[in-house]
């Protein structure tokens, strides 16, 4: 047994000792923090520290006899490798079954036994589901215990990155206007107060940004709003005196990060607090006095920030031009270097990140670059490391999924490139995935359509040939904000009213196909919901269409033209004409030559 698996096994046994000492029979360790973030500061990466599984999403459950990580299909190959020889089983979660582990817990425990989970990082909506399901099985849920803290002596502290302002011209809407909009929504709902824990909502609402979470320009904070006051709970020293004074001009006061629960506990008995059950933890909900009422509804800021203004959309278009130019410079270098020097998946990350870093307005990457050659491309969330990466040589497909954070927008793009000779089967997979991308890209639909209803449009061309993929088709994207943003989700998720598609939303389109041990194909663009004038003059309701924002050639060497079809070929040729027109003025030399070659009509 190697050192890593020995450490994991030791930590699991230490957790079991803590379980026995506190009289519990199982421990649930979600991928979560007090803000229910997707990407976690190191302090709250307890699931990764305990299990060794490094995927961004997954749930660990440890009983006195068994341990299992629950992960969806994006992580199956990765998890199987990382959990090998640790004694922790991989439980494969079917698409859409995000609470599969609850049934597993109910099967493992006997009536009268108990489960521990830290209520400070357990989402309120999940807590309600967990308690309801397990109480029916006679299992007690204890949320007052943080067992990880008892066994993690070197647990990192709170992140202390500085907070800074997102300024005009890219910050199009002022802080005062955003606060007024949220307060108007509170009044319509009859809420006297509104508590916000989600860090992206807070960063958007106050036009602030930070660096507490890798790849997301956010900072750890809570917020309490009333009709005439706003309190930002943030660790001392993160906001300097000058910024504090500017916040005060908009009626925003600062308080200690750790005092958020006390502020909730001090609310008057007649208070009505708006809380989003999917964006606030059980621990903070329980801090509200019993006499006060809680209104559970989506954060108004979540809906507002998903709908980019016309001015914001224009800044995003400009960011896409810069991002596309960086991609062209990288790919021109890459194709010249291929076969002449040793290239690896790490080389891709290094050189592509460097190309982006030279572009105006660039702040950082929007997620870890995924460069997967051949079999590694079959792992949707693969990441090369110095200890484990592939050399790019011979024949195969190279999948590159990457993105950047710019002052005027957030990018996310996936392309697949042939290396050497590619097989007929690889070309078929590539063409069918491209058909899925374009089928959805060309769609028009009524305003207010629930986003999951669009999922089948991308899958249908693949379904006809017996292909499918386990992840969603599209996620919302923020504005110099999180690369994954709701409420819209083009996926197999059970739709709710908040998933209505509205003008200004930016969403990815990224179908794929993955053949474990062989190759993977995913082709991704970001699109903007725009109003569509119809021949019926909106007689049957307002219609929306997608404007493709991403600007980078889609490789045509892997396409089976008869399989792609004339309509898709025409769309692709028109797209490449736009890409050439928008990017050529920013390029010269090899990068310009590469662009001209890769945007030739087919």
XYZ file of C-alpha atoms in Angstrom:
602
model
C 0.000 0.000 0.000
C 1.422 3.391 -0.990
C 1.722 6.393 1.306
C -1.363 8.122 -0.053
C -3.709 5.188 0.464
C -2.194 4.568 3.889
C -2.993 8.176 4.868
C -6.567 7.844 3.631
C -7.100 4.598 5.522
C -5.656 6.144 8.688
C -7.904 9.182 8.434
C -10.999 7.056 7.891
C -10.154 5.059 11.017
C -9.623 8.277 12.978
C -13.063 9.436 11.826
C -14.549 6.138 12.999
C -12.918 6.617 16.392
C -14.560 10.053 16.614
C -17.880 8.511 15.594
C -17.648 5.916 18.334
C -16.686 8.566 20.876
C -19.787 10.612 20.046
C -22.143 7.661 19.688
C -22.940 7.971 15.988
C -22.998 5.178 13.459
C -22.344 7.033 10.200
C -20.890 10.330 9.041
C -21.899 12.262 5.944
C -19.211 14.512 4.412
C -20.605 16.596 1.540
C -18.609 18.747 -0.875
C -19.746 21.941 0.785
C -18.879 24.997 2.846
C -20.934 27.533 4.876
C -21.897 29.220 1.589
C -22.794 26.040 -0.334
C -20.172 26.874 -2.941
C -19.230 24.602 -5.827
C -15.509 25.310 -5.590
C -14.302 25.183 -1.999
C -11.551 26.950 -0.052
C -9.075 24.477 1.409
C -10.589 24.794 4.878
C -13.746 23.029 3.735
C -12.259 20.367 1.499
C -12.869 17.720 4.135
C -14.243 15.173 1.696
C -11.103 15.391 -0.418
C -8.791 15.340 2.624
C -10.496 12.251 4.027
C -10.978 10.210 0.867
C -8.260 11.316 -1.562
C -10.906 11.836 -4.266
C -10.161 15.222 -5.854
C -13.251 15.700 -8.016
C -15.075 18.988 -7.453
C -18.387 17.243 -6.767
C -18.979 14.127 -4.676
C -20.237 12.919 -1.317
C -18.439 10.710 1.212
C -20.350 8.507 3.645
C -18.496 6.552 6.330
C -20.127 3.949 8.568
C -18.402 1.871 11.221
C -17.984 -0.911 8.651
C -18.063 0.675 5.212
C -17.094 3.834 3.366
C -18.212 5.059 -0.046
C -17.855 8.071 -2.317
C -20.905 8.902 -4.410
C -20.053 10.526 -7.750
C -21.773 11.025 -11.086
C -20.508 9.826 -14.452
C -18.191 12.816 -14.987
C -15.931 11.403 -12.256
C -16.302 7.625 -12.463
C -12.957 6.902 -14.127
C -11.114 9.455 -11.976
C -12.734 8.296 -8.741
C -12.061 4.624 -9.463
C -8.369 5.440 -9.855
C -8.063 7.738 -6.837
C -10.023 5.455 -4.498
C -8.149 2.288 -5.457
C -6.755 0.435 -2.418
C -8.173 2.948 0.069
C -11.016 0.734 1.291
C -13.490 3.343 0.050
C -15.965 2.101 -2.548
C -17.138 4.127 -5.532
C -20.903 4.330 -5.753
C -21.867 5.416 -9.263
C -24.681 7.953 -9.139
C -27.116 7.802 -12.076
C -27.716 11.065 -13.900
C -30.173 13.222 -11.994
C -30.048 11.087 -8.814
C -28.120 13.590 -6.696
C -29.384 12.176 -3.372
C -28.666 8.534 -4.177
C -26.568 8.310 -1.014
C -29.600 8.891 1.232
C -31.085 5.551 0.189
C -27.678 3.930 0.742
C -27.485 5.322 4.286
C -30.972 4.035 5.039
C -29.885 0.567 3.888
C -26.691 0.579 5.969
C -28.101 1.765 9.311
C -30.601 0.171 11.618
C -33.597 1.926 13.197
C -32.423 3.766 16.292
C -28.968 4.469 14.932
C -27.725 7.951 14.027
C -25.962 9.888 11.273
C -23.684 12.872 11.885
C -23.383 15.742 9.415
C -22.099 19.257 10.091
C -25.138 21.539 9.990
C -22.900 24.538 9.275
C -22.189 23.228 5.773
C -25.441 21.330 5.156
C -27.843 23.100 2.819
C -31.298 23.799 4.254
C -33.166 22.136 1.381
C -30.906 19.073 1.600
C -31.310 18.967 5.398
C -35.073 18.902 5.021
C -34.864 16.039 2.529
C -32.268 14.131 4.566
C -34.197 14.384 7.812
C -37.490 13.467 6.210
C -36.093 10.399 4.456
C -34.028 9.041 7.353
C -36.561 9.746 10.085
C -39.012 7.540 8.195
C -36.380 4.804 8.518
C -36.019 5.472 12.236
C -32.547 7.015 11.838
C -31.601 10.118 13.809
C -29.763 12.962 12.031
C -27.342 14.867 14.275
C -26.230 18.202 12.845
C -24.445 19.708 15.845
C -21.221 17.729 15.295
C -18.216 18.720 13.191
C -16.288 15.481 13.351
C -13.776 16.606 10.713
C -12.545 19.365 13.039
C -11.748 16.742 15.688
C -9.380 14.751 13.475
C -7.847 17.366 11.128
C -5.093 19.003 13.199
C -3.624 20.930 10.251
C -6.938 22.180 8.912
C -6.358 25.459 7.014
C -7.790 28.680 8.379
C -10.147 31.099 6.674
C -8.912 32.495 3.355
C -7.721 36.092 3.725
C -7.599 37.390 0.155
C -8.279 41.116 -0.252
C -11.664 42.299 -1.500
C -11.705 44.805 -4.375
C -14.336 46.660 -6.386
C -15.609 45.700 -9.811
C -15.561 49.176 -11.338
C -17.096 50.964 -14.309
C -17.170 50.749 -17.223
C -17.467 46.957 -16.891
C -19.565 47.296 -13.708
C -22.535 48.597 -15.648
C -25.140 48.655 -12.873
C -24.274 50.510 -9.660
C -24.330 48.988 -6.183
C -27.137 51.362 -5.173
C -29.290 50.265 -8.141
C -28.760 46.581 -7.356
C -29.613 47.059 -3.667
C -32.748 48.962 -4.637
C -33.799 46.162 -6.984
C -33.351 43.458 -4.346
C -35.205 45.538 -1.754
C -38.089 46.011 -4.192
C -38.269 42.221 -4.584
C -38.242 41.836 -0.784
C -41.159 44.256 -0.502
C -43.166 42.379 -3.128
C -42.648 39.160 -1.172
C -43.485 40.776 2.178
C -40.015 40.212 3.687
C -38.630 42.679 6.212
C -35.127 41.149 6.008
C -33.137 39.109 3.530
C -30.172 36.899 4.475
C -27.696 35.919 1.752
C -24.882 33.380 2.123
C -24.054 32.556 -1.497
C -20.780 34.284 -2.292
C -21.555 34.903 -5.968
C -24.802 36.670 -5.067
C -22.944 38.839 -2.556
C -20.128 39.706 -4.961
C -22.654 40.638 -7.659
C -24.923 42.652 -5.345
C -22.132 44.844 -3.929
C -19.986 45.052 -7.109
C -17.134 43.481 -5.187
C -14.723 40.716 -6.130
C -12.123 38.632 -4.293
C -9.784 35.649 -4.514
C -10.868 33.338 -1.682
C -11.903 30.568 -4.070
C -9.678 29.372 -6.891
C -10.962 30.417 -10.334
C -14.038 32.249 -8.981
C -13.551 35.968 -8.187
C -15.483 35.809 -4.909
C -14.852 36.157 -1.181
C -16.212 34.535 1.967
C -19.052 36.661 3.369
C -22.674 36.677 4.516
C -25.105 39.551 4.142
C -28.193 40.749 5.998
C -30.447 43.289 4.297
C -33.397 45.259 5.597
C -35.366 48.059 3.989
C -32.832 50.666 5.125
C -29.676 48.840 6.188
C -27.137 46.364 4.809
C -24.560 44.448 6.836
C -21.701 42.583 5.208
C -20.199 39.913 7.463
C -16.576 39.527 6.358
C -13.300 38.695 8.074
C -11.466 41.749 9.404
C -8.672 43.050 7.208
C -10.118 41.895 3.894
C -11.696 45.269 3.057
C -9.475 48.340 3.388
C -10.581 51.648 4.902
C -11.078 53.413 1.569
C -13.379 50.704 0.218
C -15.182 50.536 3.564
C -15.907 54.258 3.263
C -17.288 53.867 -0.265
C -19.529 51.022 0.904
C -20.782 53.202 3.753
C -21.927 55.809 1.216
C -24.372 53.177 -0.062
C -25.505 52.294 3.462
C -23.363 49.167 3.779
C -21.777 48.410 7.150
C -19.208 45.743 7.978
C -19.327 43.190 10.785
C -17.212 40.192 11.798
C -17.584 37.131 9.588
C -18.279 34.962 12.642
C -21.106 37.207 13.878
C -23.642 36.387 11.153
C -25.501 33.795 13.235
C -25.658 36.181 16.201
C -27.151 38.891 13.988
C -29.843 36.485 12.858
C -30.525 35.479 16.454
C -31.008 39.144 17.360
C -33.762 39.783 14.778
C -37.029 41.126 16.203
C -39.915 38.759 16.775
C -41.940 40.356 13.982
C -39.198 39.929 11.392
C -39.923 38.033 8.190
C -36.618 36.787 6.748
C -36.253 35.834 3.101
C -33.876 32.862 2.724
C -33.128 30.687 -0.266
C -33.262 27.075 1.025
C -30.838 25.985 -1.713
C -28.361 28.741 -0.900
C -28.278 28.857 2.905
C -27.224 26.271 5.483
C -29.285 24.579 8.143
C -27.068 26.059 10.858
C -27.841 29.627 9.836
C -31.544 28.909 9.392
C -31.664 27.543 12.914
C -30.163 30.791 14.243
C -33.361 32.682 13.366
C -35.517 33.224 16.478
C -38.510 30.928 16.775
C -40.847 33.954 16.971
C -39.656 35.350 13.623
C -40.933 33.931 10.340
C -38.846 32.640 7.448
C -39.919 33.004 3.833
C -38.230 30.382 1.662
C -37.725 31.548 -1.925
C -34.937 31.977 -4.463
C -32.583 34.881 -3.840
C -33.778 37.806 -6.010
C -30.128 38.477 -6.861
C -29.785 34.997 -8.392
C -32.466 35.785 -10.930
C -31.236 39.333 -11.523
C -27.577 38.478 -12.136
C -28.472 35.712 -14.588
C -30.016 38.291 -16.940
C -27.163 40.334 -18.349
C -27.974 43.851 -19.500
C -27.338 44.903 -23.099
C -24.233 46.802 -21.971
C -22.927 43.769 -20.047
C -23.563 41.536 -23.062
C -21.445 43.874 -25.189
C -18.571 43.653 -22.722
C -18.894 39.861 -22.840
C -18.643 39.966 -26.639
C -15.442 41.996 -26.299
C -14.052 39.490 -23.788
C -14.853 36.689 -26.228
C -12.814 38.444 -28.929
C -9.816 38.647 -26.604
C -10.277 35.042 -25.513
C -10.611 33.846 -29.091
C -7.444 35.694 -30.095
C -5.567 33.986 -27.247
C -6.869 30.607 -28.416
C -5.667 31.266 -31.984
C -2.214 32.272 -30.789
C -2.000 29.132 -28.700
C -3.211 26.757 -31.417
C -0.887 28.295 -34.008
C 2.049 27.685 -31.667
C 0.803 24.204 -30.805
C 0.500 23.004 -34.400
C 3.951 24.353 -35.256
C 5.468 22.664 -32.191
C 3.705 19.336 -32.707
C 6.222 16.740 -33.832
C 9.152 19.119 -33.316
C 9.278 19.258 -29.542
C 8.000 17.226 -26.640
C 4.424 18.305 -25.930
C 2.366 17.110 -22.988
C -1.018 17.912 -21.497
C 0.853 20.154 -19.056
C 2.373 22.050 -21.997
C -1.154 22.802 -23.209
C -2.161 24.250 -19.851
C 1.040 26.300 -19.523
C 1.033 27.838 -23.004
C -2.727 28.395 -23.282
C -2.815 30.088 -19.865
C 0.127 32.276 -20.898
C -1.648 33.299 -24.100
C -4.725 34.347 -22.140
C -2.660 36.218 -19.562
C -1.438 38.624 -22.272
C -4.958 39.724 -23.227
C -6.396 43.043 -21.988
C -8.715 42.720 -18.999
C -7.598 39.191 -18.120
C -7.781 38.409 -14.384
C -7.298 34.636 -14.184
C -8.585 31.265 -15.336
C -12.260 30.467 -14.806
C -11.564 26.801 -13.945
C -8.610 24.390 -14.122
C -7.703 23.714 -17.745
C -8.726 20.253 -18.919
C -6.324 18.952 -21.561
C -7.036 15.274 -22.162
C -5.282 13.303 -24.900
C -6.760 10.023 -26.112
C -7.996 8.004 -23.090
C -7.676 10.979 -20.747
C -10.236 12.850 -22.839
C -12.803 10.242 -21.795
C -12.778 11.714 -18.265
C -14.934 14.867 -18.459
C -13.258 16.531 -15.438
C -9.760 15.165 -15.954
C -6.807 17.306 -14.938
C -3.194 16.526 -15.768
C -0.660 16.668 -12.944
C 3.138 16.525 -12.920
C 2.824 13.005 -11.544
C 0.268 11.778 -14.088
C -0.083 13.214 -17.582
C 0.132 12.116 -21.194
C 2.650 12.997 -23.890
C 0.888 14.225 -27.044
C 2.268 12.064 -29.813
C 1.128 9.421 -32.255
C -2.534 9.244 -33.227
C -5.546 10.347 -31.225
C -7.909 13.115 -30.223
C -6.913 16.003 -27.962
C -9.750 17.545 -25.923
C -9.124 21.000 -24.434
C -11.711 22.580 -22.114
C -10.597 25.944 -20.757
C -11.756 29.419 -19.855
C -10.794 32.818 -18.522
C -12.007 35.495 -16.153
C -11.982 38.962 -17.694
C -13.176 42.248 -16.205
C -15.907 42.174 -18.839
C -16.956 38.544 -18.764
C -16.296 34.879 -18.100
C -15.419 32.384 -20.844
C -15.661 28.595 -21.160
C -14.826 26.755 -24.376
C -14.116 23.169 -25.407
C -12.528 22.066 -28.664
C -11.227 18.721 -29.914
C -8.280 18.442 -32.311
C -6.970 15.500 -34.353
C -3.409 14.408 -33.605
C -1.908 12.315 -36.391
C -4.400 9.974 -38.007
C -7.922 9.616 -36.621
C -10.175 6.635 -37.164
C -13.545 6.464 -38.869
C -15.168 5.771 -35.490
C -13.536 8.848 -33.973
C -14.779 10.989 -36.870
C -18.276 9.589 -36.436
C -18.293 10.411 -32.712
C -16.935 13.891 -33.418
C -19.542 14.596 -36.073
C -22.460 13.412 -33.960
C -21.351 15.530 -31.004
C -21.018 18.528 -33.319
C -24.513 17.838 -34.655
C -25.777 17.951 -31.072
C -24.018 21.251 -30.402
C -25.398 22.831 -33.551
C -28.913 21.420 -33.163
C -29.300 23.277 -29.881
C -27.389 26.331 -31.097
C -29.900 26.790 -33.937
C -32.950 26.405 -31.681
C -35.609 29.039 -31.055
C -38.147 28.699 -28.264
C -40.805 30.639 -26.337
C -39.587 33.015 -23.672
C -40.074 31.374 -20.273
C -39.353 27.866 -21.547
C -37.972 25.844 -18.652
C -34.325 25.290 -19.509
C -34.249 21.486 -18.925
C -36.846 21.140 -21.684
C -34.160 22.103 -24.225
C -31.815 19.287 -23.211
C -33.194 16.735 -25.669
C -32.493 18.999 -28.653
C -28.750 18.447 -28.225
C -29.079 14.761 -27.424
C -31.487 13.788 -30.210
C -28.909 13.619 -33.038
C -26.774 11.399 -30.809
C -29.664 9.281 -29.549
C -30.443 8.363 -33.162
C -27.098 6.571 -33.248
C -27.280 5.052 -29.765
C -24.985 7.592 -28.085
C -25.519 9.617 -24.907
C -23.559 11.350 -22.149
C -23.930 11.466 -18.389
C -23.489 15.180 -17.680
C -25.751 18.130 -18.367
C -25.819 19.847 -21.725
C -25.462 23.399 -20.466
C -24.872 25.525 -17.364
C -25.397 29.217 -16.792
C -22.312 31.436 -16.786
C -21.686 34.563 -14.730
C -20.432 38.034 -15.670
C -16.847 38.147 -14.365
C -18.240 35.678 -11.857
C -18.624 31.940 -11.381
C -18.301 29.884 -14.540
C -21.215 27.765 -13.265
C -24.228 29.901 -12.453
C -27.970 29.301 -12.085
C -30.834 29.221 -12.127
C -30.944 27.942 -15.717
C -29.651 24.447 -16.421
C -29.956 22.649 -19.757
C -29.912 19.153 -18.328
C -32.035 16.252 -17.162
C -32.762 18.107 -13.917
C -36.344 18.152 -12.720
C -37.408 21.649 -13.850
C -38.846 24.283 -11.564
C -40.326 27.697 -12.290
C -37.034 29.503 -11.598
C -35.400 27.774 -14.570
C -37.353 29.840 -17.097
C -35.203 31.059 -19.985
C -35.114 34.856 -20.217
C -33.330 37.304 -22.486
C -29.788 38.085 -21.330
C -28.981 34.683 -19.856
C -25.653 33.150 -20.902
C -25.498 29.358 -21.046
C -23.061 26.746 -22.296
C -23.906 24.166 -24.944
C -21.597 21.167 -24.516
C -22.775 17.684 -25.493
C -20.167 14.954 -25.525
C -19.418 11.286 -25.917
C -16.869 9.366 -23.868
C -15.328 5.978 -24.554
C -13.423 4.947 -21.393
C -9.845 3.983 -22.110
C -10.079 5.311 -25.689
C -11.122 8.921 -26.282
C -13.606 11.642 -25.489
C -15.307 14.306 -27.591
C -16.976 17.488 -26.295
C -17.606 20.654 -28.299
C -18.683 23.673 -26.263
C -19.731 27.235 -26.987
C -21.367 29.848 -24.790
C -24.606 31.343 -26.058
C -26.711 34.380 -25.143
C -30.509 34.351 -25.019
C -31.712 37.061 -27.405
C -35.184 38.169 -28.515
C -36.266 36.757 -31.873
C -38.593 38.536 -34.269
C -40.949 35.949 -35.735
C -42.956 35.939 -38.971
C -46.041 35.900 -36.724
C -44.952 39.157 -35.021
C -45.026 37.429 -31.612
C -48.705 36.605 -32.080
C -48.033 33.286 -30.361
C -45.814 34.782 -27.670
C -42.302 36.175 -27.425
C -39.585 33.943 -28.806
C -35.913 33.631 -27.925
C -32.930 32.345 -29.877
C -29.276 31.753 -29.097
C -26.498 34.109 -30.161
C -23.236 32.164 -30.126
C -20.725 34.219 -28.152
C -17.641 31.991 -28.261
C -15.240 32.863 -31.068
C -12.807 30.099 -32.018
C -12.644 27.766 -35.024
C -14.249 24.340 -34.713
C -11.935 21.817 -36.349
C -13.327 20.519 -39.637
C -10.803 17.730 -40.284
C -12.746 15.247 -38.138
C -16.127 15.876 -39.770
C -18.007 13.309 -41.840
C -19.683 15.796 -44.153
C -22.608 13.587 -45.285
C -23.397 12.777 -41.655
C -23.254 16.438 -40.583
C -25.770 17.516 -43.224
C -26.204 20.601 -45.405
C -28.024 22.741 -42.821
C -25.307 22.252 -40.223
C -22.553 22.819 -42.784
C -24.148 26.148 -43.712
C -24.338 27.159 -40.026
C -20.700 26.203 -39.467
C -19.496 28.126 -42.520
C -21.383 31.216 -41.394
C -19.980 30.853 -37.855
C -16.429 30.588 -39.180
C -16.957 33.695 -41.319
C -17.931 35.620 -38.171
C -14.978 34.186 -36.217
C -12.594 35.257 -38.988
C -14.098 38.753 -39.210
C -14.021 39.349 -35.433
C -10.603 37.870 -34.632
C -8.459 38.740 -37.656
C -7.921 42.402 -36.643
C -6.275 41.256 -33.377
C -3.895 38.760 -34.965
C -0.831 38.680 -37.170
C 1.847 36.272 -38.298
C 1.355 32.554 -37.581
C -1.790 33.149 -35.479
C -3.507 35.009 -38.327
C -2.440 32.378 -40.850
C -3.784 29.648 -38.570
C -7.112 31.466 -38.208
C -7.482 31.893 -41.971
C -6.746 28.224 -42.571
C -9.062 26.882 -39.866
C -12.007 29.107 -40.870
C -12.080 28.113 -44.541
C -15.545 27.187 -45.726
C -16.322 23.509 -46.248
